[in-house]
Amino acid sequence: MTANRSSGHTQPAHERKGRRGFLGIAAAGVAGILLAPGVRLIEIAQAGQPKGGANPGVRWGMLIDSTACSSGCTDCVKACNTENGLTGGQSATDSQWIRKIEIKEVRTGKTQSLPVMCQHCAEPPCVDVCPTGASFKRADGIVLVDKHICIGCRYCMMACPYKARSFVHEPLTGQKPDVPRGKGTVEGCTMCVHRVDKGEMPACVLACKTAGHSAILFGDLNDPKSDIAKRVAQYASRQLREDLNLNTGVRYAGF
Amino acid sequence: MAESEQRNPVKRGPTILVGLALLFSIASSVPAASSDSGQHRTQGVVPTPRIEPARGGTCPESPAFMRRNHMDLLKHQRDDTLRVGDRRGQYSLKECISCHASQATNSVAANSSNFCQSCHAYAAVRIDCFECHATQPQVKP
């Protein structure tokens, strides 16, 4: 301790001044870089993003029109099962990524039918609780499970208010090349990420359109020129469990 | 002391002979067994895995490089694909499978002679890629 102090004292004065001067110039330089007009840190950060990955400027979303959704029609569910290689509930433990629900207004007796799947929240509780980081949100808002690091603890299933995730209990065979699935991991709607990345729309959206209902509208919520952004800007739409403030990517209209 | 040292080799003689005979018989039976099963091609006394030829086309890297680095390439690209959403990489498992799937089984891991399994069975490495990933190439609609 004393040796250190004495060595500090023996340092020549001009050397100490030189270091101080350098630090001053360096600090001024850094400040200059940070405060240069028109330069924002977000742009610098995004410049480092690999091109070709999910676009952070995009927020994929769906708008489900429950007035157009037909009661008894399960085309979206079937299309999801086919696209992702799900069995469609042959056994009690089979995965379910999308389901049709019927809701009824008790006073009037008016019933409505609508699909429920992963709502692709902006603030996903499943991501918050995941102990390994397997549950994550992509830059474009799609919430996924990285099954390479999922340990199958199922915290995310508990945390999800929409019962959107399933656990794979049994060994699987014959998976789709685009949709790897396996025992011991949690899975859920991927918003058909493999199709979206190719510029196609999710299987359920296509099936609904083919069936002539067009009850599900898919698009970029952040793009003011997209159909979905125009619709949500113009007409009333709701999120399921709005009280939780999760800012879901899937929105509902007509109830 | 000197007596016991001289006596011991005489006593151990037959034991060593029997041991050597056993060793030779085991060593000579190993290549014979593997050539019977047809899984391995024998190069000298060391059996090496017999790898099925690919379906054609060009691999992005040389076989020697791939043998040593394929697992790193796959692991790196899986994170790019899944977490970043960048699907431009050339080292995807899907691409490997589309070229290396067996002509007979249309798979890379259906049996121990298929491409992935031929080496991994030989090296006694159990891979769990195919518990989730498809072993067959995509059927184009």
Coordinates of N, CA, C and O in Angstrom, one line a residue, chain A residues 23-132:
Chain A
L23 N -7.4 11.9 -21.1 CA -8.7 11.5 -20.6 C -9.7 12.5 -21.0 O -10.8 12.2 -21.4
G24 N -9.3 13.8 -20.9 CA -10.2 14.9 -21.2 C -10.6 14.9 -22.7 O -11.8 15.0 -23.0
I25 N -9.6 14.7 -23.5 CA -9.9 14.7 -25.0 C -10.7 13.5 -25.3 O -11.7 13.6 -26.1
A26 N -10.4 12.4 -24.7 CA -11.2 11.1 -25.0 C -12.7 11.3 -24.6 O -13.6 11.0 -25.3
A27 N -12.9 11.9 -23.4 CA -14.2 12.1 -22.9 C -15.0 13.1 -23.9 O -16.2 12.8 -24.2
A28 N -14.3 14.1 -24.3 CA -14.9 15.1 -25.2 C -15.3 14.4 -26.5 O -16.4 14.6 -27.1
G29 N -14.4 13.5 -27.0 CA -14.6 12.8 -28.2 C -15.8 11.9 -28.1 O -16.7 11.9 -29.0
V30 N -15.9 11.1 -27.0 CA -17.1 10.2 -26.8 C -18.3 11.0 -26.8 O -19.3 10.7 -27.4
A31 N -18.3 12.2 -26.0 CA -19.5 13.0 -25.9 C -19.9 13.5 -27.3 O -21.1 13.5 -27.6
G32 N -18.9 13.9 -28.1 CA -19.2 14.4 -29.4 C -19.9 13.3 -30.3 O -20.8 13.6 -31.0
I33 N -19.4 12.1 -30.2 CA -20.0 11.0 -30.9 C -21.5 10.8 -30.5 O -22.4 10.7 -31.3
L34 N -21.7 10.8 -29.2 CA -23.0 10.5 -28.7 C -24.0 11.6 -29.0 O -25.1 11.4 -29.2
L35 N -23.5 12.8 -29.0 CA -24.4 14.0 -29.1 C -24.5 14.6 -30.5 O -25.1 15.6 -30.7
A36 N -23.8 13.9 -31.4 CA -23.9 14.4 -32.8 C -25.3 14.5 -33.2 O -26.1 13.6 -33.0
P37 N -25.7 15.6 -33.9 CA -27.1 15.8 -34.3 C -27.5 14.7 -35.3 O -26.7 14.4 -36.2
G38 N -28.7 14.2 -35.2 CA -29.3 13.3 -36.1 C -28.8 11.8 -36.0 O -29.2 10.9 -36.7
V39 N -27.9 11.6 -35.0 CA -27.5 10.2 -34.8 C -28.1 9.7 -33.5 O -28.0 10.3 -32.5
R40 N -28.9 8.6 -33.7 CA -29.5 8.0 -32.5 C -28.9 6.6 -32.3 O -28.5 5.9 -33.2
L41 N -28.8 6.2 -31.0 CA -28.2 5.0 -30.7 C -28.9 3.8 -31.3 O -28.3 2.8 -31.6
I42 N -30.2 3.9 -31.4 CA -31.0 2.8 -31.9 C -30.6 2.4 -33.3 O -30.5 1.3 -33.7
E43 N -30.2 3.5 -34.1 CA -29.8 3.2 -35.5 C -28.5 2.5 -35.5 O -28.2 1.6 -36.3
I44 N -27.6 2.9 -34.6 CA -26.3 2.3 -34.5 C -26.5 0.8 -34.1 O -25.9 -0.1 -34.7
A45 N -27.4 0.6 -33.2 CA -27.6 -0.8 -32.7 C -28.2 -1.6 -33.8 O -27.8 -2.8 -34.0
Q46 N -29.2 -1.1 -34.6 CA -29.8 -1.8 -35.6 C -28.9 -2.1 -36.8 O -29.0 -3.0 -37.5
A47 N -27.9 -1.2 -37.0 CA -26.9 -1.4 -38.1 C -26.1 -2.7 -37.9 O -25.7 -3.3 -38.8
G48 N -25.9 -3.1 -36.6 CA -25.2 -4.3 -36.3 C -26.0 -5.5 -36.5 O -25.5 -6.6 -36.5
Q49 N -27.3 -5.4 -36.7 CA -28.2 -6.6 -36.8 C -27.9 -7.2 -38.2 O -27.7 -6.5 -39.2
P50 N -27.9 -8.6 -38.2 CA -27.6 -9.2 -39.5 C -28.8 -9.0 -40.4 O -29.9 -9.1 -40.0
K51 N -28.5 -8.7 -41.6 CA -29.6 -8.4 -42.6 C -30.1 -9.8 -43.0 O -29.4 -10.8 -43.2
G52 N -31.4 -9.9 -43.2 CA -32.0 -11.1 -43.5 C -32.7 -11.8 -42.4 O -33.5 -12.7 -42.5
G53 N -32.4 -11.3 -41.2 CA -33.1 -11.9 -40.0 C -34.5 -11.2 -39.8 O -34.9 -10.4 -40.7
A54 N -35.2 -11.5 -38.7 CA -36.5 -11.0 -38.5 C -36.3 -9.4 -38.4 O -35.4 -9.0 -37.7
N55 N -37.2 -8.7 -39.0 CA -37.1 -7.3 -39.1 C -37.7 -6.7 -37.8 O -38.8 -6.8 -37.5
P56 N -36.8 -6.0 -37.0 CA -37.3 -5.4 -35.7 C -38.3 -4.3 -35.9 O -39.0 -3.9 -35.0
G57 N -38.5 -3.8 -37.2 CA -39.5 -2.7 -37.4 C -40.9 -3.3 -37.6 O -41.8 -2.6 -37.7
V58 N -40.9 -4.6 -37.8 CA -42.2 -5.3 -38.1 C -42.8 -5.8 -36.8 O -42.1 -6.3 -35.9
R59 N -44.1 -5.8 -36.7 CA -44.8 -6.5 -35.6 C -45.9 -7.3 -36.3 O -47.0 -6.8 -36.7
W60 N -45.6 -8.6 -36.4 CA -46.7 -9.5 -37.0 C -47.8 -9.6 -36.1 O -47.7 -9.8 -34.9
G61 N -49.0 -9.5 -36.7 CA -50.2 -9.7 -35.9 C -51.4 -10.2 -36.6 O -51.3 -10.4 -37.9
M62 N -52.4 -10.6 -35.9 CA -53.6 -11.1 -36.6 C -54.8 -10.3 -36.0 O -54.8 -10.0 -34.8
L63 N -55.8 -10.1 -36.8 CA -57.1 -9.6 -36.4 C -58.1 -10.6 -36.7 O -58.3 -10.9 -37.9
I64 N -58.8 -11.1 -35.7 CA -59.8 -12.1 -35.9 C -61.2 -11.5 -35.7 O -61.5 -10.9 -34.7
D65 N -61.9 -11.6 -36.8 CA -63.3 -11.0 -36.8 C -64.3 -12.1 -36.4 O -64.6 -13.0 -37.2
S66 N -64.8 -12.0 -35.2 CA -65.6 -13.1 -34.7 C -67.0 -13.1 -35.4 O -67.7 -14.1 -35.3
T67 N -67.4 -12.0 -36.0 CA -68.6 -12.0 -36.8 C -68.5 -12.8 -38.0 O -69.5 -13.4 -38.5
A68 N -67.3 -12.9 -38.6 CA -67.1 -13.6 -39.8 C -66.8 -15.1 -39.6 O -67.0 -16.0 -40.4
C69 N -66.3 -15.4 -38.3 CA -66.0 -16.8 -38.0 C -67.2 -17.6 -37.8 O -68.1 -17.2 -37.1
S70 N -67.2 -18.7 -38.5 CA -68.4 -19.6 -38.5 C -68.4 -20.6 -37.4 O -67.4 -21.3 -37.2
S71 N -69.5 -20.7 -36.7 CA -69.6 -21.7 -35.7 C -69.6 -23.1 -36.3 O -70.3 -23.4 -37.3
G72 N -68.8 -24.0 -35.7 CA -68.7 -25.4 -36.2 C -67.6 -25.6 -37.2 O -67.2 -26.7 -37.5
C73 N -67.1 -24.5 -37.8 CA -66.0 -24.6 -38.8 C -64.7 -24.7 -38.0 O -64.4 -23.9 -37.2
T74 N -64.0 -25.8 -38.4 CA -62.7 -25.9 -37.7 C -61.5 -26.0 -38.8 O -60.5 -26.6 -38.6
D75 N -61.7 -25.3 -39.9 CA -60.7 -25.4 -40.9 C -59.4 -24.8 -40.5 O -58.3 -25.4 -40.9
C76 N -59.4 -23.8 -39.7 CA -58.1 -23.2 -39.2 C -57.4 -24.2 -38.3 O -56.1 -24.4 -38.4
V77 N -58.1 -24.9 -37.5 CA -57.5 -25.9 -36.6 C -56.9 -27.1 -37.4 O -55.8 -27.5 -37.2
K78 N -57.7 -27.5 -38.4 CA -57.2 -28.6 -39.3 C -56.0 -28.2 -40.1 O -55.0 -29.0 -40.2
A79 N -56.0 -27.0 -40.6 CA -54.9 -26.5 -41.4 C -53.6 -26.4 -40.5 O -52.5 -26.7 -41.0
C80 N -53.8 -26.0 -39.3 CA -52.7 -25.9 -38.3 C -52.1 -27.3 -38.1 O -50.9 -27.4 -38.1
N81 N -53.0 -28.2 -37.8 CA -52.5 -29.6 -37.6 C -51.8 -30.1 -38.8 O -50.7 -30.8 -38.6
T82 N -52.3 -29.9 -40.0 CA -51.6 -30.4 -41.2 C -50.3 -29.8 -41.4 O -49.3 -30.4 -41.7
E83 N -50.3 -28.5 -41.3 CA -49.1 -27.7 -41.5 C -47.9 -28.1 -40.6 O -46.8 -28.2 -41.0
N84 N -48.3 -28.3 -39.3 CA -47.3 -28.4 -38.3 C -47.1 -29.9 -37.9 O -46.3 -30.2 -36.9
G85 N -47.8 -30.8 -38.5 CA -47.7 -32.2 -38.2 C -48.2 -32.6 -36.9 O -47.7 -33.5 -36.2
L86 N -49.3 -31.9 -36.4 CA -50.0 -32.3 -35.1 C -51.0 -33.4 -35.4 O -51.6 -33.4 -36.5
T87 N -51.3 -34.2 -34.4 CA -52.2 -35.3 -34.6 C -53.7 -34.8 -34.5 O -54.6 -35.5 -35.0
G88 N -53.9 -33.7 -33.8 CA -55.2 -33.2 -33.7 C -56.0 -33.8 -32.6 O -57.2 -34.1 -32.8
G89 N -55.4 -34.1 -31.5 CA -56.1 -34.6 -30.3 C -56.6 -36.0 -30.4 O -57.7 -36.4 -30.0
Q90 N -55.8 -36.9 -30.9 CA -56.2 -38.3 -30.9 C -56.0 -38.9 -29.5 O -56.8 -39.8 -29.2
S91 N -55.0 -38.5 -28.8 CA -54.9 -38.9 -27.4 C -55.0 -37.7 -26.5 O -54.8 -36.6 -26.9
A92 N -55.2 -38.0 -25.2 CA -55.5 -36.9 -24.3 C -54.3 -35.9 -24.1 O -54.4 -34.8 -23.8
T93 N -53.1 -36.4 -24.4 CA -51.9 -35.6 -24.2 C -51.4 -35.0 -25.4 O -50.3 -34.3 -25.4
D94 N -52.1 -35.1 -26.5 CA -51.6 -34.5 -27.8 C -51.6 -33.0 -27.7 O -52.5 -32.4 -27.1
S95 N -50.7 -32.4 -28.4 CA -50.6 -30.9 -28.5 C -51.7 -30.3 -29.2 O -52.3 -30.8 -30.1
Q96 N -52.0 -29.1 -28.7 CA -53.0 -28.3 -29.4 C -52.5 -26.8 -29.5 O -52.2 -26.2 -28.5
W97 N -52.3 -26.4 -30.7 CA -51.8 -25.1 -30.9 C -52.8 -24.0 -31.1 O -52.7 -22.9 -30.9
I98 N -54.0 -24.5 -31.7 CA -55.1 -23.5 -31.9 C -56.4 -24.3 -31.6 O -56.5 -25.5 -31.9
R99 N -57.3 -23.6 -31.0 CA -58.6 -24.3 -30.7 C -59.8 -23.3 -31.0 O -59.6 -22.1 -31.0
K100 N -60.9 -23.8 -31.3 CA -62.1 -23.0 -31.5 C -62.9 -23.0 -30.2 O -63.1 -24.0 -29.5
I101 N -63.3 -21.8 -29.8 CA -64.1 -21.7 -28.6 C -65.4 -21.0 -28.9 O -65.5 -20.3 -29.9
E102 N -66.4 -21.3 -28.2 CA -67.8 -20.7 -28.3 C -68.0 -19.8 -27.1 O -67.8 -20.3 -26.0
I103 N -68.4 -18.6 -27.4 CA -68.7 -17.7 -26.2 C -70.1 -17.3 -26.3 O -70.7 -17.2 -27.4
K104 N -70.7 -17.1 -25.2 CA -72.2 -16.8 -25.2 C -72.5 -15.6 -24.2 O -72.0 -15.6 -23.1
E105 N -73.2 -14.7 -24.8 CA -73.6 -13.6 -23.9 C -74.8 -14.1 -23.1 O -75.8 -14.5 -23.6
V106 N -74.6 -14.1 -21.8 CA -75.6 -14.8 -20.9 C -77.0 -14.1 -21.0 O -78.0 -14.8 -21.1
R107 N -77.0 -12.8 -21.0 CA -78.3 -12.1 -21.0 C -79.1 -12.3 -22.3 O -80.3 -12.5 -22.4
T108 N -78.4 -12.2 -23.5 CA -79.1 -12.2 -24.8 C -79.0 -13.6 -25.4 O -79.8 -13.8 -26.3
G109 N -78.1 -14.4 -25.0 CA -78.0 -15.7 -25.6 C -77.3 -15.8 -26.9 O -77.2 -16.8 -27.5
K110 N -76.7 -14.6 -27.3 CA -76.0 -14.5 -28.5 C -74.7 -15.3 -28.4 O -73.9 -15.1 -27.5
T111 N -74.5 -16.3 -29.3 CA -73.2 -17.1 -29.2 C -72.3 -16.6 -30.4 O -72.7 -16.2 -31.4
Q112 N -71.0 -16.8 -30.1 CA -70.0 -16.4 -31.1 C -68.9 -17.5 -31.0 O -68.7 -18.1 -30.0
S113 N -68.3 -17.7 -32.2 CA -67.2 -18.7 -32.3 C -65.9 -18.0 -32.7 O -66.0 -17.1 -33.5
L114 N -64.9 -18.4 -32.1 CA -63.6 -17.8 -32.5 C -62.4 -18.7 -32.2 O -62.5 -19.5 -31.2
P115 N -61.4 -18.6 -32.9 CA -60.2 -19.4 -32.7 C -59.3 -18.7 -31.6 O -59.2 -17.4 -31.6
V116 N -58.7 -19.5 -30.7 CA -57.7 -18.9 -29.8 C -56.4 -19.7 -29.9 O -56.4 -20.9 -30.0
M117 N -55.3 -18.9 -30.0 CA -54.0 -19.6 -30.1 C -53.0 -18.7 -29.3 O -53.5 -17.8 -28.6
C118 N -51.8 -18.9 -29.4 CA -50.8 -18.0 -28.8 C -51.1 -16.6 -29.3 O -51.2 -16.3 -30.5
Q119 N -51.1 -15.6 -28.4 CA -51.5 -14.3 -28.7 C -50.3 -13.4 -29.1 O -50.4 -12.2 -29.4
H120 N -49.1 -14.0 -29.1 CA -47.9 -13.3 -29.4 C -47.8 -11.9 -28.8 O -47.7 -10.9 -29.5
C121 N -47.8 -12.0 -27.5 CA -47.8 -10.8 -26.7 C -46.5 -10.0 -26.9 O -45.4 -10.5 -27.1
A122 N -46.6 -8.7 -26.7 CA -45.4 -7.8 -26.7 C -44.6 -8.0 -25.4 O -43.4 -7.8 -25.4
E123 N -45.4 -8.3 -24.4 CA -44.8 -8.5 -23.0 C -45.2 -9.9 -22.6 O -46.0 -10.1 -21.7
P124 N -44.6 -10.9 -23.2 CA -45.0 -12.3 -23.0 C -44.7 -12.8 -21.6 O -43.5 -12.8 -21.2
P125 N -45.7 -13.2 -20.8 CA -45.4 -13.8 -19.5 C -44.5 -15.1 -19.6 O -43.7 -15.4 -18.7
C126 N -44.7 -15.8 -20.7 CA -44.0 -17.1 -20.9 C -42.5 -16.8 -21.0 O -41.7 -17.6 -20.5
V127 N -42.2 -15.7 -21.6 CA -40.7 -15.3 -21.7 C -40.2 -14.9 -20.3 O -39.1 -15.2 -19.9
D128 N -41.0 -14.2 -19.6 CA -40.6 -13.7 -18.3 C -40.2 -14.9 -17.3 O -39.3 -14.8 -16.6
V129 N -41.0 -15.9 -17.4 CA -40.8 -17.0 -16.4 C -39.9 -18.0 -16.8 O -39.4 -18.8 -16.0
C130 N -39.5 -18.1 -18.1 CA -38.6 -19.2 -18.6 C -37.3 -19.1 -17.9 O -36.6 -18.1 -18.0
P131 N -36.9 -20.2 -17.2 CA -35.6 -20.2 -16.4 C -34.4 -20.4 -17.3 O -33.3 -20.1 -16.9
T132 N -34.6 -20.8 -18.6 CA -33.4 -21.1 -19.4 C -33.3 -20.1 -20.6 O -32.3 -20.2 -21.3

